Tab-separated table of N, CA, C and O in Angstrom:
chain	number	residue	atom	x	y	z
A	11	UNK	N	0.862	-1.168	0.000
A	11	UNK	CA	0.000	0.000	0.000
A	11	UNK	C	0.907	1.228	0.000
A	11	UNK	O	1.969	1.251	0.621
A	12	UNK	N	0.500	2.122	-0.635
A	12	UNK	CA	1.052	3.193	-1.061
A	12	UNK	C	1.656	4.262	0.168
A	12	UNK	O	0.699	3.830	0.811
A	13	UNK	N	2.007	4.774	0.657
A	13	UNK	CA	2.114	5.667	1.986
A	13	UNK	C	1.398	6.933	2.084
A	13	UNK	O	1.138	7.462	3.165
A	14	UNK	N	1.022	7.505	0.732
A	14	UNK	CA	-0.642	8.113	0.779
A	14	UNK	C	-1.954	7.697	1.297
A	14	UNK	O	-2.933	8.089	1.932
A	15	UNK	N	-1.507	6.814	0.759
A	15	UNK	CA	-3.265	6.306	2.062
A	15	UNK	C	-3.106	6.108	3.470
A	15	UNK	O	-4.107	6.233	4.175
A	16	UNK	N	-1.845	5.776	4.068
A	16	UNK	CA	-1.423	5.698	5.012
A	16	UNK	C	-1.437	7.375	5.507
A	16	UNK	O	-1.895	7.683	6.608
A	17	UNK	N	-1.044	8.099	4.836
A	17	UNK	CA	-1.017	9.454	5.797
A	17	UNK	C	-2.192	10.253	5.000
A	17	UNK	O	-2.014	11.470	5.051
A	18	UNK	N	-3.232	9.894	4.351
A	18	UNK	CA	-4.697	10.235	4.508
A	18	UNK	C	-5.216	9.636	5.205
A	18	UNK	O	-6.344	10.124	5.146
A	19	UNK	N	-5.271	8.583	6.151
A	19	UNK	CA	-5.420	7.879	7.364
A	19	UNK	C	-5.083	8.951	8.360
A	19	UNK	O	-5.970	9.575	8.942
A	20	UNK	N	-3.911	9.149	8.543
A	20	UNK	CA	-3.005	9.948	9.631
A	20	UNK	C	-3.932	10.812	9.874
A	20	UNK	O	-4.553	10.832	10.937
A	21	UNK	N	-4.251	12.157	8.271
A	21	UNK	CA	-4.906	13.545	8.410
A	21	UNK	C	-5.934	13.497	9.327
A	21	UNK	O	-6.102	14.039	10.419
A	22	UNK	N	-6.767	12.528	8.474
A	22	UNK	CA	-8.395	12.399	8.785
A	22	UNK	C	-8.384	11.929	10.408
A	22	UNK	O	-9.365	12.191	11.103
A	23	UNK	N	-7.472	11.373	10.848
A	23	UNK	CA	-8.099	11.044	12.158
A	23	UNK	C	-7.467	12.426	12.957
A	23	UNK	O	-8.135	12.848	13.901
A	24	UNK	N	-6.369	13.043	12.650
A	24	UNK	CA	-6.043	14.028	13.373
A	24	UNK	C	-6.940	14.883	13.279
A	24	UNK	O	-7.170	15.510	14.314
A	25	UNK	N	-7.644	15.174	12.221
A	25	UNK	CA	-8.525	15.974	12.075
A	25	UNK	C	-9.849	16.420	12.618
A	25	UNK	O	-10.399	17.510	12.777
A	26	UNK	N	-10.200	14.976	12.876
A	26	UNK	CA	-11.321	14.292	13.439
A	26	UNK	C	-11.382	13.891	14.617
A	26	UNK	O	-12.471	13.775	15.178
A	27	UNK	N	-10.292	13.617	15.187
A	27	UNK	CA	-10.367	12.836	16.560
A	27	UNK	C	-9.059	13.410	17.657
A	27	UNK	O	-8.830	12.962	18.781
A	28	UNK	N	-8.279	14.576	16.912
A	28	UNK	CA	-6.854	15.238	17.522
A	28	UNK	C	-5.846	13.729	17.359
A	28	UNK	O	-5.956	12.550	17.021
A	29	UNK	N	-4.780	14.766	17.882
A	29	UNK	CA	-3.498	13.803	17.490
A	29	UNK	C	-3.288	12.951	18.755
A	29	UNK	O	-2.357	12.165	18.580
A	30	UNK	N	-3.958	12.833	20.200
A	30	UNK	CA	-3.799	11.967	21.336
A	30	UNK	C	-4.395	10.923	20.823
A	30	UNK	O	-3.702	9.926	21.027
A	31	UNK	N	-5.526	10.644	20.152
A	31	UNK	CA	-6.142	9.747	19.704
A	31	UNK	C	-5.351	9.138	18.427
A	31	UNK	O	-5.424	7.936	18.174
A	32	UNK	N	-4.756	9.838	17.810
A	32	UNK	CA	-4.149	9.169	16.732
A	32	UNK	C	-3.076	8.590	17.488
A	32	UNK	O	-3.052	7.376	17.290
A	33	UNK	N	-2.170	8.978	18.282
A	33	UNK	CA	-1.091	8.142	18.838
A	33	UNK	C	-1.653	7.000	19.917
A	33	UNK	O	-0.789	6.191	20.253
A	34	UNK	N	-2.602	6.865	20.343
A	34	UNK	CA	-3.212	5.673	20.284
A	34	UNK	C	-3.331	4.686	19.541
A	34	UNK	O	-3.002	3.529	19.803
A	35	UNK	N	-3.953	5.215	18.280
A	35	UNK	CA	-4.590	4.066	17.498
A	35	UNK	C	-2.960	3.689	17.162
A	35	UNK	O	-2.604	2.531	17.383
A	36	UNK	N	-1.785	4.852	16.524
A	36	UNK	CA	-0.579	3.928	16.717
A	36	UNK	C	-0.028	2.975	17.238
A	36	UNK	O	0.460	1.952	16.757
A	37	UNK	N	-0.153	3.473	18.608
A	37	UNK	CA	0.791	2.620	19.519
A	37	UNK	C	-0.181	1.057	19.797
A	37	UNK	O	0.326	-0.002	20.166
A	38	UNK	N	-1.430	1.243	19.552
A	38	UNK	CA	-1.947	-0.047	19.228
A	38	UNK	C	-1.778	-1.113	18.528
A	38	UNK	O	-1.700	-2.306	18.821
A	39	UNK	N	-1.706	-0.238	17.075
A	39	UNK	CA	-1.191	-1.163	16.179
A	39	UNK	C	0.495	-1.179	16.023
A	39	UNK	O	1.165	-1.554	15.061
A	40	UNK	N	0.732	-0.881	16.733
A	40	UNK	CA	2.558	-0.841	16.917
A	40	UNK	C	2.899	-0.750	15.835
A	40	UNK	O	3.552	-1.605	15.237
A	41	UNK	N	2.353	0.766	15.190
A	41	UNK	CA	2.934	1.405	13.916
A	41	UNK	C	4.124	2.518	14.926
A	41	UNK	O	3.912	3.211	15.922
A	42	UNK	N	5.539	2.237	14.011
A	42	UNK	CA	6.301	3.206	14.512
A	42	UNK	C	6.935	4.601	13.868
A	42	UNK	O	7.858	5.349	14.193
A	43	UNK	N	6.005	4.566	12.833
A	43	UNK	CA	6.684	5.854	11.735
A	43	UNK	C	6.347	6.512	12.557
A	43	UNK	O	5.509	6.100	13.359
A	44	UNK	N	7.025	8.103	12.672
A	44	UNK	CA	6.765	9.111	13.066
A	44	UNK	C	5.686	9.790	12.451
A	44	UNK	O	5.209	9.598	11.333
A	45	UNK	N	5.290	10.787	13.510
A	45	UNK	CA	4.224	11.621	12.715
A	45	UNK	C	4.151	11.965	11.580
A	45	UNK	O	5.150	12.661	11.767
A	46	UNK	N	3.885	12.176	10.407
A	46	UNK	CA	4.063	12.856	9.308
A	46	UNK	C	5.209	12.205	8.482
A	46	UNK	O	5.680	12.976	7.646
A	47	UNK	N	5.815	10.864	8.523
A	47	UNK	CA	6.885	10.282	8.255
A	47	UNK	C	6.091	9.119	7.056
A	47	UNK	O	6.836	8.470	6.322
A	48	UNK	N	4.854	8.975	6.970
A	48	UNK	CA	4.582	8.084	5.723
A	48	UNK	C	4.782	9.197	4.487
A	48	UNK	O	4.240	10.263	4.198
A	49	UNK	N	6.086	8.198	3.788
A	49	UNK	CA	6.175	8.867	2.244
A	49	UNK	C	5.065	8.289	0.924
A	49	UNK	O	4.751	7.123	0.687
A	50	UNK	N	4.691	9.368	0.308
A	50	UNK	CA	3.452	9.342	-0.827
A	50	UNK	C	3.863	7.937	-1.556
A	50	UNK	O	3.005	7.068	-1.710
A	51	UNK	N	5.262	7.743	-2.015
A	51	UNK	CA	5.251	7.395	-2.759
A	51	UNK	C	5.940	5.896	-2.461
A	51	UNK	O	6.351	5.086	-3.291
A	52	UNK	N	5.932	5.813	-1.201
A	52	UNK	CA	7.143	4.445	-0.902
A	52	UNK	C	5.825	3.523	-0.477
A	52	UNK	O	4.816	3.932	0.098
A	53	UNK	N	6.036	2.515	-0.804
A	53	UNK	CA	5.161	1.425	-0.481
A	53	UNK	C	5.407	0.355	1.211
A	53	UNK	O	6.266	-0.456	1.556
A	54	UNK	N	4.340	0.837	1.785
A	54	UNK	CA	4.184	-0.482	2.893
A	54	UNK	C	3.203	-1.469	2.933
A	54	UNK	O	2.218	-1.549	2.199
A	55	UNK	N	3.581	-2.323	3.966
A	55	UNK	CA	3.122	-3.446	3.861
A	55	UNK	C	0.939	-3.370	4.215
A	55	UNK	O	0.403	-2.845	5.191
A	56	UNK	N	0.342	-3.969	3.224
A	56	UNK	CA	-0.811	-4.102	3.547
A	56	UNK	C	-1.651	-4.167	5.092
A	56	UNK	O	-2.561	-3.540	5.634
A	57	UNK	N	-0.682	-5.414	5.452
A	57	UNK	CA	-1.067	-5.500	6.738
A	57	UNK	C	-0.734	-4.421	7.854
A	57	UNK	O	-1.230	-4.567	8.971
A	58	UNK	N	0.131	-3.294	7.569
A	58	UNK	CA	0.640	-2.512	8.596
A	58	UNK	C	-0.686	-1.662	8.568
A	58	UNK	O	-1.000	-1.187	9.660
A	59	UNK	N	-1.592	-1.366	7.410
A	59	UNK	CA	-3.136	-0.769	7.389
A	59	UNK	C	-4.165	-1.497	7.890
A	59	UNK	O	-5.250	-0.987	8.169
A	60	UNK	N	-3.994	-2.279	7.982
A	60	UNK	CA	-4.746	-3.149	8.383
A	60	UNK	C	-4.843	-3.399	10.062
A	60	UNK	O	-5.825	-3.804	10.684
A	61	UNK	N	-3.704	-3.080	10.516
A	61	UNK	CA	-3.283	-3.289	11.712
A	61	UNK	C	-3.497	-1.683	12.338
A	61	UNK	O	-3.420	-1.527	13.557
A	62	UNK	N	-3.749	-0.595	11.500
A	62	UNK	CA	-3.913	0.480	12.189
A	62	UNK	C	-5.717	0.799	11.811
A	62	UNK	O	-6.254	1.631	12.543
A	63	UNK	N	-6.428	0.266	10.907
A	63	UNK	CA	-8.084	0.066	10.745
A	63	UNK	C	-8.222	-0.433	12.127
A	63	UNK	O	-8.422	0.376	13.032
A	64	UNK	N	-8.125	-1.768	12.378
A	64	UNK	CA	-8.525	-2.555	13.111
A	64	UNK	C	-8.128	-1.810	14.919
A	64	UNK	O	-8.919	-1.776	15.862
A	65	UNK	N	-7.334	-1.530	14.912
A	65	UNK	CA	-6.977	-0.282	15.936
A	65	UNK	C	-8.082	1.076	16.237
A	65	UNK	O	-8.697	1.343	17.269
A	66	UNK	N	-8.058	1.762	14.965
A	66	UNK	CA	-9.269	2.501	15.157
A	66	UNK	C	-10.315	1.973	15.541
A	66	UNK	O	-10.848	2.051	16.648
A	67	UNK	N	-10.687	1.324	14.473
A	67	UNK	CA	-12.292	0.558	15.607
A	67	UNK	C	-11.956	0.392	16.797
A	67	UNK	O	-12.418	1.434	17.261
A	68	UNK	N	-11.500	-0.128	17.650
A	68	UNK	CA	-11.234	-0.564	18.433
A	68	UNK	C	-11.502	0.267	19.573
A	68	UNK	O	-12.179	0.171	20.598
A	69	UNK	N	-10.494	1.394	18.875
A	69	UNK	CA	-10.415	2.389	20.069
A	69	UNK	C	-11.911	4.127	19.887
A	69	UNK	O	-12.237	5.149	20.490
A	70	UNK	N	-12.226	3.420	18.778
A	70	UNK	CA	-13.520	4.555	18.330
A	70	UNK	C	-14.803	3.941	18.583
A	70	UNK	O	-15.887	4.518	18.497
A	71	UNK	N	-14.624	2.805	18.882
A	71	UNK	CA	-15.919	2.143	18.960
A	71	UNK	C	-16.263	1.612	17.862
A	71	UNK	O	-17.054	0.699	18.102
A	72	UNK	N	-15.961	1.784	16.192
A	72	UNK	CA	-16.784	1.821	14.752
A	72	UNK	C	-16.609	0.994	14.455
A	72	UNK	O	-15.467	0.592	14.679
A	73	UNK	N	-17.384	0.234	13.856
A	73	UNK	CA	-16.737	-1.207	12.942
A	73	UNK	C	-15.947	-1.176	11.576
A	73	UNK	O	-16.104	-0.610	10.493
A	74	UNK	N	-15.545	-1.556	11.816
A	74	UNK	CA	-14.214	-1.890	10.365
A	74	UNK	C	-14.914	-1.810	9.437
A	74	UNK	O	-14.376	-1.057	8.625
A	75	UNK	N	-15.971	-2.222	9.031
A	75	UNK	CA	-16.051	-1.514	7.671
A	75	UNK	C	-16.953	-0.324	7.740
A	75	UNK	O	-17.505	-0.320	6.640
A	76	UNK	N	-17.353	0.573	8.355
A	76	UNK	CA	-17.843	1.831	8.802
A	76	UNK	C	-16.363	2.557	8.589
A	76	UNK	O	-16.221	3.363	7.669
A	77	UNK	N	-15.623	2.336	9.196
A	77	UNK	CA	-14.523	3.206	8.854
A	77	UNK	C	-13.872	3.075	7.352
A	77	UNK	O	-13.080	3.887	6.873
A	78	UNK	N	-14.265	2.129	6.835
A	78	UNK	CA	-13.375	1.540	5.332
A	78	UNK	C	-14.079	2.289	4.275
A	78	UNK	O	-13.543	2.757	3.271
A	79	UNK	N	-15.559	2.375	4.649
A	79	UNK	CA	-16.730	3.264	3.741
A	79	UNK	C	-15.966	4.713	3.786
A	79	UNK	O	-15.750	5.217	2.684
A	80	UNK	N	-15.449	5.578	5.175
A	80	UNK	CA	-15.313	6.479	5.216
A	80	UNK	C	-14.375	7.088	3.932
A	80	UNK	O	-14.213	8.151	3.332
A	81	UNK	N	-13.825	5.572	3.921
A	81	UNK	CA	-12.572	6.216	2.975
A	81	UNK	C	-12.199	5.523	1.565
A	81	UNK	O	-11.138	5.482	0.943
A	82	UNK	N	-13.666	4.918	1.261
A	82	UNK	CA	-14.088	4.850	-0.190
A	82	UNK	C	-13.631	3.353	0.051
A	82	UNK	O	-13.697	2.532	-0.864
């Protein structure tokens, strides 16, 4: 997966939920990039999105695919 979707992930929840909540859903999914450190164009691993979805729900209450709709 691309590291754009990964840090349109990042925006939207900072946006939406502040950045305490986003370093949550991080440290949940024991994502360790730094803030603002996913590059557009470098590719990570599927599951590292997967592992930060499943985190959000988690910690938002929403179900996984309620949040997956959000973002097409």
């Amino acid at each position: 997966m691309y590291g754009l979707v990964f840090e349109i992930v990042e925006e939207f929840v900072i946006e939406k939920q502040g950045l305490e909540v986003w370093h949550e859903i991080k440290n949940k999914a024991k994502c360790r990039v730094r803030d603002g450190g996913f590059l557009r164009r470098s590719y990570y691993p599927d599951n590292e999105l997967v592992d930060i979805i499943v985190a959000a729900s988690e910690i938002l209450g929403v179900a996984v695919p309620d949040i997956l709709q959000v973002f097409g």
